[in-house]
Amino acid sequence: MFRRPVLQVFHKFVRHESEAVSSLVLERSLNRVQLLGRVGQDPVMRQVEGKNPVTIFSLATNEMWKSGESEAYQMGDVSQKTTWHRISVFRPGLRDVAYQYVKKGSRIYVEGKVDYGEYMDKNNVRRQATTIIADNIIFLSDQTKEKA
């Protein structure tokens, strides 16, 4: 007598929950970054207690644009802005290669994702940090240094 209504309610509940879960599973997103620039400092390897080590270095990218109306580029016509990125490498093989071969001034290509986080500084003040978590690093030849 009570079995049928209880089963109907149960089926409705399960169907509702499964539809909500499946809609979350089907949603896709993308967090991808590609950077090409020069390394600003030799990498350092850090390890926080209980966590895997990480290799960290900075990478500079430049944005240039023409300022002014003239067609010919002259020294005063080009403006440039440098942006510094903090690169963190967690993947074990890539982390060790980056620590060993990335050097200040090297020209490299980095693929990864953006990560926004917080940390406590030395004075126990909460700070925000934006980091690029590297998935891939490609070392580019530096023709200016090869000629020397």
mmCIF file of C-alpha atoms in Angstrom:
data_model
loop_
_atom_site.group_PDB
_atom_site.id
_atom_site.type_symbol
_atom_site.label_atom_id
_atom_site.label_comp_id
_atom_site.label_asym_id
_atom_site.label_seq_id
_atom_site.Cartn_x
_atom_site.Cartn_y
_atom_site.Cartn_z
ATOM 1 C CA MET A 1 0.000 0.000 0.000
ATOM 2 C CA PHE A 2 2.708 2.547 0.972
ATOM 3 C CA ARG A 3 5.410 1.035 -1.221
ATOM 4 C CA ARG A 4 4.324 2.554 -4.492
ATOM 5 C CA PRO A 5 4.059 6.218 -3.323
ATOM 6 C CA VAL A 6 7.378 5.926 -1.488
ATOM 7 C CA LEU A 7 9.071 4.582 -4.634
ATOM 8 C CA GLN A 8 7.579 7.365 -6.759
ATOM 9 C CA VAL A 9 8.888 10.028 -4.374
ATOM 10 C CA PHE A 10 12.272 8.323 -4.252
ATOM 11 C CA HIS A 11 12.492 8.188 -8.085
ATOM 12 C CA LYS A 12 11.587 11.869 -8.364
ATOM 13 C CA PHE A 13 14.230 12.783 -5.788
ATOM 14 C CA VAL A 14 16.938 10.685 -7.453
ATOM 15 C CA ARG A 15 16.061 11.985 -10.920
ATOM 16 C CA HIS A 16 16.152 15.600 -9.679
ATOM 17 C CA GLU A 17 19.524 15.115 -7.984
ATOM 18 C CA SER A 18 21.044 13.330 -10.975
ATOM 19 C CA GLU A 19 19.890 16.088 -13.356
ATOM 20 C CA ALA A 20 21.518 18.734 -11.143
ATOM 21 C CA VAL A 21 24.771 16.779 -10.922
ATOM 22 C CA SER A 22 24.907 16.001 -14.649
ATOM 23 C CA SER A 23 24.415 19.668 -15.561
ATOM 24 C CA LEU A 24 27.460 20.554 -13.458
ATOM 25 C CA VAL A 25 29.539 17.806 -15.041
ATOM 26 C CA LEU A 26 28.717 18.932 -18.586
ATOM 27 C CA GLU A 27 29.799 22.529 -18.046
ATOM 28 C CA ARG A 28 33.274 23.244 -19.417
ATOM 29 C CA SER A 29 35.718 26.033 -18.673
ATOM 30 C CA LEU A 30 39.230 27.027 -19.688
ATOM 31 C CA ASN A 31 42.144 28.562 -17.775
ATOM 32 C CA ARG A 32 45.106 28.726 -20.174
ATOM 33 C CA VAL A 33 48.056 31.123 -20.462
ATOM 34 C CA GLN A 34 50.836 31.384 -23.045
ATOM 35 C CA LEU A 35 53.807 33.642 -22.318
ATOM 36 C CA LEU A 36 56.928 34.413 -24.324
ATOM 37 C CA GLY A 37 59.568 36.491 -22.601
ATOM 38 C CA ARG A 38 62.845 36.746 -20.733
ATOM 39 C CA VAL A 39 63.634 35.334 -17.310
ATOM 40 C CA GLY A 40 64.207 38.053 -14.704
ATOM 41 C CA GLN A 41 66.047 35.996 -12.072
ATOM 42 C CA ASP A 42 67.627 32.581 -11.652
ATOM 43 C CA PRO A 43 65.052 30.115 -10.337
ATOM 44 C CA VAL A 44 64.803 29.149 -6.684
ATOM 45 C CA MET A 45 63.414 25.900 -5.348
ATOM 46 C CA ARG A 46 61.252 26.102 -2.248
ATOM 47 C CA GLN A 47 59.606 23.457 -0.147
ATOM 48 C CA VAL A 48 56.953 24.120 2.462
ATOM 49 C CA GLU A 49 56.576 21.514 5.189
ATOM 50 C CA GLY A 50 54.401 18.649 4.058
ATOM 51 C CA LYS A 51 54.142 19.876 0.472
ATOM 52 C CA ASN A 52 56.006 19.074 -2.731
ATOM 53 C CA PRO A 53 58.868 21.374 -3.775
ATOM 54 C CA VAL A 54 58.250 24.139 -6.295
ATOM 55 C CA THR A 55 60.593 25.988 -8.657
ATOM 56 C CA ILE A 56 59.855 29.713 -8.869
ATOM 57 C CA PHE A 57 61.178 32.403 -11.209
ATOM 58 C CA SER A 58 60.009 35.652 -12.799
ATOM 59 C CA LEU A 59 59.326 36.229 -16.489
ATOM 60 C CA ALA A 60 59.109 39.599 -18.243
ATOM 61 C CA THR A 61 56.850 40.163 -21.227
ATOM 62 C CA ASN A 62 56.868 43.379 -23.244
ATOM 63 C CA GLU A 63 54.039 45.152 -24.974
ATOM 64 C CA MET A 64 54.955 47.722 -27.603
ATOM 65 C CA TRP A 65 52.761 50.163 -29.453
ATOM 66 C CA LYS A 66 53.157 53.080 -31.767
ATOM 67 C CA SER A 67 52.362 56.443 -30.217
ATOM 68 C CA GLY A 68 51.761 59.253 -32.632
ATOM 69 C CA GLU A 69 50.351 59.641 -36.105
ATOM 70 C CA SER A 70 53.438 59.296 -38.320
ATOM 71 C CA GLU A 71 53.830 56.216 -40.548
ATOM 72 C CA ALA A 72 57.598 55.939 -40.055
ATOM 73 C CA TYR A 73 58.853 54.549 -36.745
ATOM 74 C CA GLN A 74 61.242 56.802 -34.926
ATOM 75 C CA MET A 75 62.756 56.358 -31.490
ATOM 76 C CA GLY A 76 60.181 58.598 -29.840
ATOM 77 C CA ASP A 77 57.224 56.997 -31.594
ATOM 78 C CA VAL A 78 57.327 53.570 -29.916
ATOM 79 C CA SER A 79 56.139 53.028 -26.349
ATOM 80 C CA GLN A 80 56.797 49.909 -24.321
ATOM 81 C CA LYS A 81 55.359 48.384 -21.168
ATOM 82 C CA THR A 82 56.986 45.496 -19.292
ATOM 83 C CA THR A 83 54.842 43.115 -17.251
ATOM 84 C CA TRP A 84 56.385 40.751 -14.707
ATOM 85 C CA HIS A 85 54.902 37.305 -14.119
ATOM 86 C CA ARG A 86 55.620 34.921 -11.247
ATOM 87 C CA ILE A 87 56.075 31.400 -12.653
ATOM 88 C CA SER A 88 55.696 28.337 -10.400
ATOM 89 C CA VAL A 89 56.600 24.833 -11.583
ATOM 90 C CA PHE A 90 55.202 21.927 -9.550
ATOM 91 C CA ARG A 91 55.456 18.997 -12.014
ATOM 92 C CA PRO A 92 58.410 16.866 -10.796
ATOM 93 C CA GLY A 93 60.293 16.416 -14.100
ATOM 94 C CA LEU A 94 59.633 19.922 -15.366
ATOM 95 C CA ARG A 95 60.363 21.447 -11.959
ATOM 96 C CA ASP A 96 63.872 19.934 -11.905
ATOM 97 C CA VAL A 97 64.641 20.874 -15.534
ATOM 98 C CA ALA A 98 63.481 24.446 -14.919
ATOM 99 C CA TYR A 99 65.628 24.711 -11.789
ATOM 100 C CA GLN A 100 68.697 23.411 -13.597
ATOM 101 C CA TYR A 101 68.450 25.101 -17.022
ATOM 102 C CA VAL A 102 66.397 28.304 -16.690
ATOM 103 C CA LYS A 103 68.788 31.220 -16.219
ATOM 104 C CA LYS A 104 68.411 34.970 -15.827
ATOM 105 C CA GLY A 105 68.078 36.536 -19.289
ATOM 106 C CA SER A 106 66.992 33.297 -20.994
ATOM 107 C CA ARG A 107 64.254 33.615 -23.585
ATOM 108 C CA ILE A 108 61.552 31.027 -22.909
ATOM 109 C CA TYR A 109 57.969 30.130 -23.789
ATOM 110 C CA VAL A 110 55.703 29.066 -20.907
ATOM 111 C CA GLU A 111 52.296 27.399 -21.078
ATOM 112 C CA GLY A 112 50.173 27.060 -17.995
ATOM 113 C CA LYS A 113 47.244 28.403 -16.022
ATOM 114 C CA VAL A 114 46.560 31.452 -13.861
ATOM 115 C CA ASP A 115 46.234 30.910 -10.120
ATOM 116 C CA TYR A 116 45.062 33.535 -7.641
ATOM 117 C CA GLY A 117 45.997 32.881 -4.048
ATOM 118 C CA GLU A 118 46.681 34.393 -0.657
ATOM 119 C CA TYR A 119 49.553 34.100 1.774
ATOM 120 C CA MET A 120 50.644 35.582 5.076
ATOM 121 C CA ASP A 121 53.745 37.778 4.933
ATOM 122 C CA LYS A 122 56.399 38.092 7.636
ATOM 123 C CA ASN A 123 54.245 40.602 9.544
ATOM 124 C CA ASN A 124 51.184 38.323 9.464
ATOM 125 C CA VAL A 125 49.473 40.526 6.895
ATOM 126 C CA ARG A 126 47.343 38.696 4.351
ATOM 127 C CA ARG A 127 48.601 39.328 0.799
ATOM 128 C CA GLN A 128 47.222 38.354 -2.578
ATOM 129 C CA ALA A 129 49.411 36.763 -5.247
ATOM 130 C CA THR A 130 48.870 35.956 -8.907
ATOM 131 C CA THR A 131 50.953 33.055 -10.175
ATOM 132 C CA ILE A 132 51.303 31.218 -13.459
ATOM 133 C CA ILE A 133 51.391 27.455 -12.833
ATOM 134 C CA ALA A 134 53.604 26.146 -15.663
ATOM 135 C CA ASP A 135 52.637 22.961 -17.499
ATOM 136 C CA ASN A 136 55.246 23.289 -20.240
ATOM 137 C CA ILE A 137 58.414 25.292 -20.855
ATOM 138 C CA ILE A 138 60.158 25.634 -24.205
ATOM 139 C CA PHE A 139 63.705 26.984 -24.260
ATOM 140 C CA LEU A 140 64.368 29.310 -27.198
ATOM 141 C CA SER A 141 67.762 30.004 -28.684
ATOM 142 C CA ASP A 142 69.169 33.375 -27.757
ATOM 143 C CA GLN A 143 70.924 34.659 -30.886
ATOM 144 C CA THR A 144 72.370 37.704 -29.135
ATOM 145 C CA LYS A 145 74.335 35.513 -26.727
ATOM 146 C CA GLU A 146 75.294 32.904 -29.350
ATOM 147 C CA LYS A 147 77.156 35.527 -31.413
ATOM 148 C CA ALA A 148 79.258 36.677 -28.464
#
